[in-house]
Amino acid sequence: ETGVTQTPRHLVMGMTNKKSLKCEQHLGHNAMYWYKQSAKKPLELMFVYSLEERVENNSVPSRFSPECPNSSHLFLHLHTLQPEDSALYLCASSRTSGGADTQYFGPGTRLTVL
Amino acid sequence: GEDVEQSLFLSVREGDSSVINCTYTDSSSTYLYWYKQEPGAGLQLLTYIFSNMDMKQDQRLTVLLNKKDKHLSLRIADTQTGDSAIYFCAESFYGGATNKLIFGTGTLLAVQP
């Protein structure tokens, strides 16, 4: 247990569905991250939040919409996804978004888009 | 741009030592990390090394850093079947307002009994 939880662990959705991924950290951290892990590709950073403000958006399509209501919770809202969006979505948190603070990862949500 | 490379696969026998290698391109990296990912799980931080160090030892794990060649390695002594997993090397650097991690594609370590 890393102190970062994600729900659901598995999600299958059609291209017209709307769903949300949830991440919660119990570490008292101020920064949270969404990563995408696709087969045979390095982890891709999607979004970074620091103290509930988005500080990084790595050219992610608008069909992915993050939300950070407080420093412990992070959501990724999904709509009109494509089959190529199927991947493992990992959430991480760190004490701050700057410096060299270690990132701790959740178990991920395995997303399949039909 | 920043790039981190690893070999894709390593097979060892139980009890042997494993050495997983990584090369990176950004010489301004502050920390370099090793993460482990078991099937169906997220990434577990194994160890890290500050960029001004050459070596770090933590129980069965030894990290070696050659900053001149931008080469990082992870040695696992007395490898066990429970060490079978994907190992990711990552470098951190400060870009814009955030500290970013750049990951390699991962090395699948298979431990044969």
Short mmCIF file of C-alpha atoms in Angstrom, two decimals:
data_model
loop_
_atom_site.label_atom_id
_atom_site.label_comp_id
_atom_site.label_asym_id
_atom_site.label_seq_id
_atom_site.Cartn_x
_atom_site.Cartn_y
_atom_site.Cartn_z
CA GLU A 1 0.00 0.00 0.00
CA THR A 2 1.48 3.30 -1.10
CA GLY A 3 -1.21 5.55 0.40
CA VAL A 4 -2.66 6.31 -3.03
CA THR A 5 -5.90 4.58 -4.03
CA GLN A 6 -7.68 4.54 -7.35
CA THR A 7 -11.19 3.49 -8.35
CA PRO A 8 -12.38 1.73 -10.31
CA ARG A 9 -9.54 -0.72 -10.93
CA HIS A 10 -11.05 -1.78 -14.26
CA LEU A 11 -13.39 0.09 -16.59
CA VAL A 12 -14.88 -0.83 -19.94
CA MET A 13 -16.70 1.90 -21.79
CA GLY A 14 -18.11 2.66 -25.20
CA MET A 15 -16.98 5.64 -27.24
CA THR A 16 -20.14 7.59 -26.42
CA ASN A 17 -20.07 7.00 -22.66
CA LYS A 18 -19.07 9.44 -19.95
CA LYS A 19 -17.18 8.07 -16.98
CA SER A 20 -14.84 9.31 -14.27
CA LEU A 21 -11.70 7.92 -12.67
CA LYS A 22 -11.04 8.73 -9.04
CA CYS A 23 -7.80 9.01 -7.11
CA GLU A 24 -7.35 9.63 -3.40
CA GLN A 25 -4.13 10.08 -1.46
CA HIS A 26 -3.74 9.70 2.29
CA LEU A 27 -0.21 11.05 2.51
CA GLY A 28 -0.87 14.73 3.15
CA HIS A 29 0.70 15.63 -0.19
CA ASN A 30 0.02 18.83 -2.08
CA ALA A 31 0.69 17.67 -5.65
CA MET A 32 -1.16 15.07 -7.68
CA TYR A 33 -0.58 13.67 -11.16
CA TRP A 34 -2.28 11.69 -13.90
CA TYR A 35 -0.16 9.42 -16.11
CA LYS A 36 -1.11 7.23 -19.05
CA GLN A 37 0.65 3.88 -19.49
CA SER A 38 0.16 2.30 -22.92
CA ALA A 39 1.66 -0.97 -24.08
CA LYS A 40 5.29 -0.66 -25.19
CA LYS A 41 5.41 3.09 -24.55
CA PRO A 42 6.93 5.03 -21.66
CA LEU A 43 4.63 6.48 -19.07
CA GLU A 44 3.20 9.75 -20.32
CA LEU A 45 2.53 12.59 -17.92
CA MET A 46 -0.93 14.01 -18.58
CA PHE A 47 -1.71 16.54 -15.84
CA VAL A 48 -0.14 17.97 -12.70
CA TYR A 49 -2.03 19.69 -9.90
CA SER A 50 -0.41 21.63 -7.10
CA LEU A 51 -2.59 22.84 -4.24
CA GLU A 52 -5.67 22.16 -6.37
CA GLU A 53 -4.40 24.29 -9.25
CA ARG A 54 -3.50 22.75 -12.57
CA VAL A 55 0.15 23.55 -13.25
CA GLU A 56 0.80 21.25 -16.17
CA ASN A 57 -1.26 20.04 -19.11
CA ASN A 58 0.83 17.97 -21.49
CA SER A 59 -1.10 18.51 -24.72
CA VAL A 60 -3.83 16.14 -23.65
CA PRO A 61 -6.99 16.00 -25.81
CA SER A 62 -10.02 17.77 -24.37
CA ARG A 63 -11.92 14.48 -24.10
CA PHE A 64 -9.89 14.05 -20.89
CA SER A 65 -10.92 16.57 -18.25
CA PRO A 66 -9.20 16.60 -14.84
CA GLU A 67 -10.66 17.94 -11.63
CA CYS A 68 -8.97 18.48 -8.28
CA PRO A 69 -11.54 19.57 -5.66
CA ASN A 70 -9.01 19.39 -2.81
CA SER A 71 -5.44 18.28 -2.30
CA SER A 72 -6.48 14.72 -1.41
CA HIS A 73 -8.70 13.96 -4.38
CA LEU A 74 -8.15 13.95 -8.13
CA PHE A 75 -10.59 12.97 -10.85
CA LEU A 76 -10.24 12.32 -14.55
CA HIS A 77 -13.50 12.80 -16.42
CA LEU A 78 -13.74 10.89 -19.68
CA HIS A 79 -16.08 11.51 -22.60
CA THR A 80 -16.19 10.54 -26.25
CA LEU A 81 -13.04 8.45 -25.95
CA GLN A 82 -11.35 6.56 -28.77
CA PRO A 83 -10.14 2.93 -28.75
CA GLU A 84 -6.53 4.19 -28.72
CA ASP A 85 -7.25 5.73 -25.30
CA SER A 86 -7.34 2.21 -23.86
CA ALA A 87 -4.49 2.09 -21.34
CA LEU A 88 -3.60 1.93 -17.66
CA TYR A 89 -4.20 5.31 -16.05
CA LEU A 90 -2.00 5.91 -13.05
CA CYS A 91 -2.39 8.54 -10.39
CA ALA A 92 0.53 9.73 -8.29
CA SER A 93 1.13 12.23 -5.52
CA SER A 94 4.14 14.01 -4.05
CA ARG A 95 4.75 16.40 -1.20
CA THR A 96 5.11 19.30 -3.61
CA SER A 97 5.25 19.59 -7.38
CA GLY A 98 8.65 21.26 -7.30
CA GLY A 99 12.05 20.31 -6.03
CA ALA A 100 12.79 16.61 -6.14
CA ASP A 101 9.93 15.22 -4.11
CA THR A 102 9.33 11.54 -4.70
CA GLN A 103 6.14 10.56 -6.50
CA TYR A 104 4.07 7.73 -5.04
CA PHE A 105 1.77 5.85 -7.39
CA GLY A 106 -1.62 4.26 -7.06
CA PRO A 107 -2.46 0.82 -8.53
CA GLY A 108 -4.01 2.31 -11.67
CA THR A 109 -7.30 1.98 -13.54
CA ARG A 110 -7.23 -0.36 -16.52
CA LEU A 111 -9.43 1.36 -19.13
CA THR A 112 -10.76 -0.39 -22.22
CA VAL A 113 -12.61 1.67 -24.82
CA LEU A 114 -14.75 -0.37 -27.21
CA GLY B 1 14.13 16.25 -25.89
CA GLU B 2 14.63 14.19 -22.79
CA ASP B 3 14.86 10.46 -23.36
CA VAL B 4 15.39 7.42 -21.15
CA GLU B 5 16.26 4.04 -22.65
CA GLN B 6 16.26 0.55 -21.19
CA SER B 7 16.61 -2.92 -22.58
CA LEU B 8 13.26 -4.67 -22.80
CA PHE B 9 13.95 -8.02 -21.20
CA LEU B 10 16.29 -9.77 -18.76
CA SER B 11 16.16 -13.39 -17.66
CA VAL B 12 18.13 -14.70 -14.66
CA ARG B 13 18.16 -17.79 -12.46
CA GLU B 14 17.02 -17.61 -8.87
CA GLY B 15 19.95 -16.79 -6.60
CA ASP B 16 21.95 -15.02 -9.30
CA SER B 17 22.47 -11.27 -9.47
CA SER B 18 20.45 -9.17 -11.89
CA VAL B 19 21.72 -5.98 -13.46
CA ILE B 20 19.24 -3.70 -15.18
CA ASN B 21 20.69 -0.84 -17.20
CA CYS B 22 19.36 2.55 -18.19
CA THR B 23 20.70 5.49 -20.18
CA TYR B 24 19.32 9.00 -20.06
CA THR B 25 19.93 12.20 -21.95
CA ASP B 26 19.23 15.12 -19.60
CA SER B 27 22.43 16.02 -17.76
CA SER B 28 20.54 18.42 -15.49
CA SER B 29 18.59 15.63 -13.80
CA THR B 30 18.44 16.04 -10.04
CA TYR B 31 17.35 12.57 -8.98
CA LEU B 32 17.19 9.24 -10.76
CA TYR B 33 14.71 6.61 -9.68
CA TRP B 34 13.99 2.94 -9.98
CA TYR B 35 10.37 1.82 -9.81
CA LYS B 36 9.00 -1.73 -9.85
CA GLN B 37 5.67 -2.73 -11.37
CA GLU B 38 4.18 -6.12 -10.67
CA PRO B 39 1.35 -7.47 -12.86
CA GLY B 40 -1.89 -5.56 -12.34
CA ALA B 41 -0.29 -3.11 -9.93
CA GLY B 42 0.92 0.47 -9.95
CA LEU B 43 4.51 1.59 -9.69
CA GLN B 44 6.35 0.93 -6.44
CA LEU B 45 9.31 3.15 -5.64
CA LEU B 46 12.34 0.93 -5.04
CA THR B 47 15.17 3.36 -4.60
CA TYR B 48 16.60 6.59 -5.90
CA ILE B 49 19.94 8.32 -6.17
CA PHE B 50 20.86 11.97 -6.09
CA SER B 51 22.74 13.07 -9.18
CA ASN B 52 25.92 13.98 -7.27
CA MET B 53 26.31 10.42 -5.95
CA ASP B 54 28.03 7.48 -7.64
CA MET B 55 26.53 4.64 -5.72
CA LYS B 56 23.77 3.83 -3.29
CA GLN B 57 23.19 0.53 -1.54
CA ASP B 58 19.94 -0.51 0.06
CA GLN B 59 19.86 -4.13 1.28
CA ARG B 60 19.86 -6.29 -1.88
CA LEU B 61 19.73 -3.29 -4.19
CA THR B 62 22.76 -1.39 -5.47
CA VAL B 63 22.38 1.64 -7.72
CA LEU B 64 25.36 2.81 -9.75
CA LEU B 65 25.40 6.16 -11.51
CA ASN B 66 27.91 7.16 -14.15
CA LYS B 67 27.06 10.77 -14.74
CA LYS B 68 29.69 11.25 -17.44
CA ASP B 69 28.15 8.48 -19.57
CA LYS B 70 24.59 9.21 -18.34
CA HIS B 71 24.26 5.58 -17.36
CA LEU B 72 22.31 4.20 -14.42
CA SER B 73 22.14 0.61 -13.28
CA LEU B 74 20.23 -1.38 -10.70
CA ARG B 75 21.81 -4.51 -9.31
CA ILE B 76 19.63 -6.97 -7.41
CA ALA B 77 21.65 -9.47 -5.38
CA ASP B 78 20.35 -13.00 -4.74
CA THR B 79 17.42 -12.51 -7.13
CA GLN B 80 14.21 -14.22 -6.04
CA THR B 81 11.13 -15.26 -8.02
CA GLY B 82 9.25 -12.47 -6.23
CA ASP B 83 11.54 -10.00 -7.99
CA SER B 84 9.94 -10.87 -11.33
CA ALA B 85 8.36 -7.62 -12.52
CA ILE B 86 8.89 -4.69 -14.85
CA TYR B 87 11.53 -2.24 -13.66
CA PHE B 88 11.35 1.39 -14.73
CA CYS B 89 14.16 3.87 -14.66
CA ALA B 90 13.11 7.53 -14.38
CA GLU B 91 14.96 10.82 -14.35
CA SER B 92 13.62 13.96 -12.77
CA PHE B 93 14.21 17.46 -13.94
CA TYR B 94 12.65 20.79 -13.24
CA GLY B 95 10.67 22.08 -16.22
CA GLY B 96 8.34 25.07 -16.06
CA ALA B 97 6.55 25.11 -12.73
CA THR B 98 6.94 21.46 -11.91
CA ASN B 99 9.40 18.72 -11.29
CA LYS B 100 8.87 16.17 -14.07
CA LEU B 101 9.64 12.49 -14.25
CA ILE B 102 10.70 11.01 -17.57
CA PHE B 103 10.35 7.24 -17.62
CA GLY B 104 11.99 4.56 -19.68
CA THR B 105 9.90 1.87 -21.37
CA GLY B 106 10.70 -0.61 -18.62
CA THR B 107 12.72 -3.84 -18.39
CA LEU B 108 10.86 -7.07 -17.81
CA LEU B 109 12.84 -9.18 -15.34
CA ALA B 110 12.00 -12.88 -15.47
CA VAL B 111 13.45 -14.99 -12.65
CA GLN B 112 13.69 -18.71 -13.40
CA PRO B 113 13.47 -21.09 -10.42
#
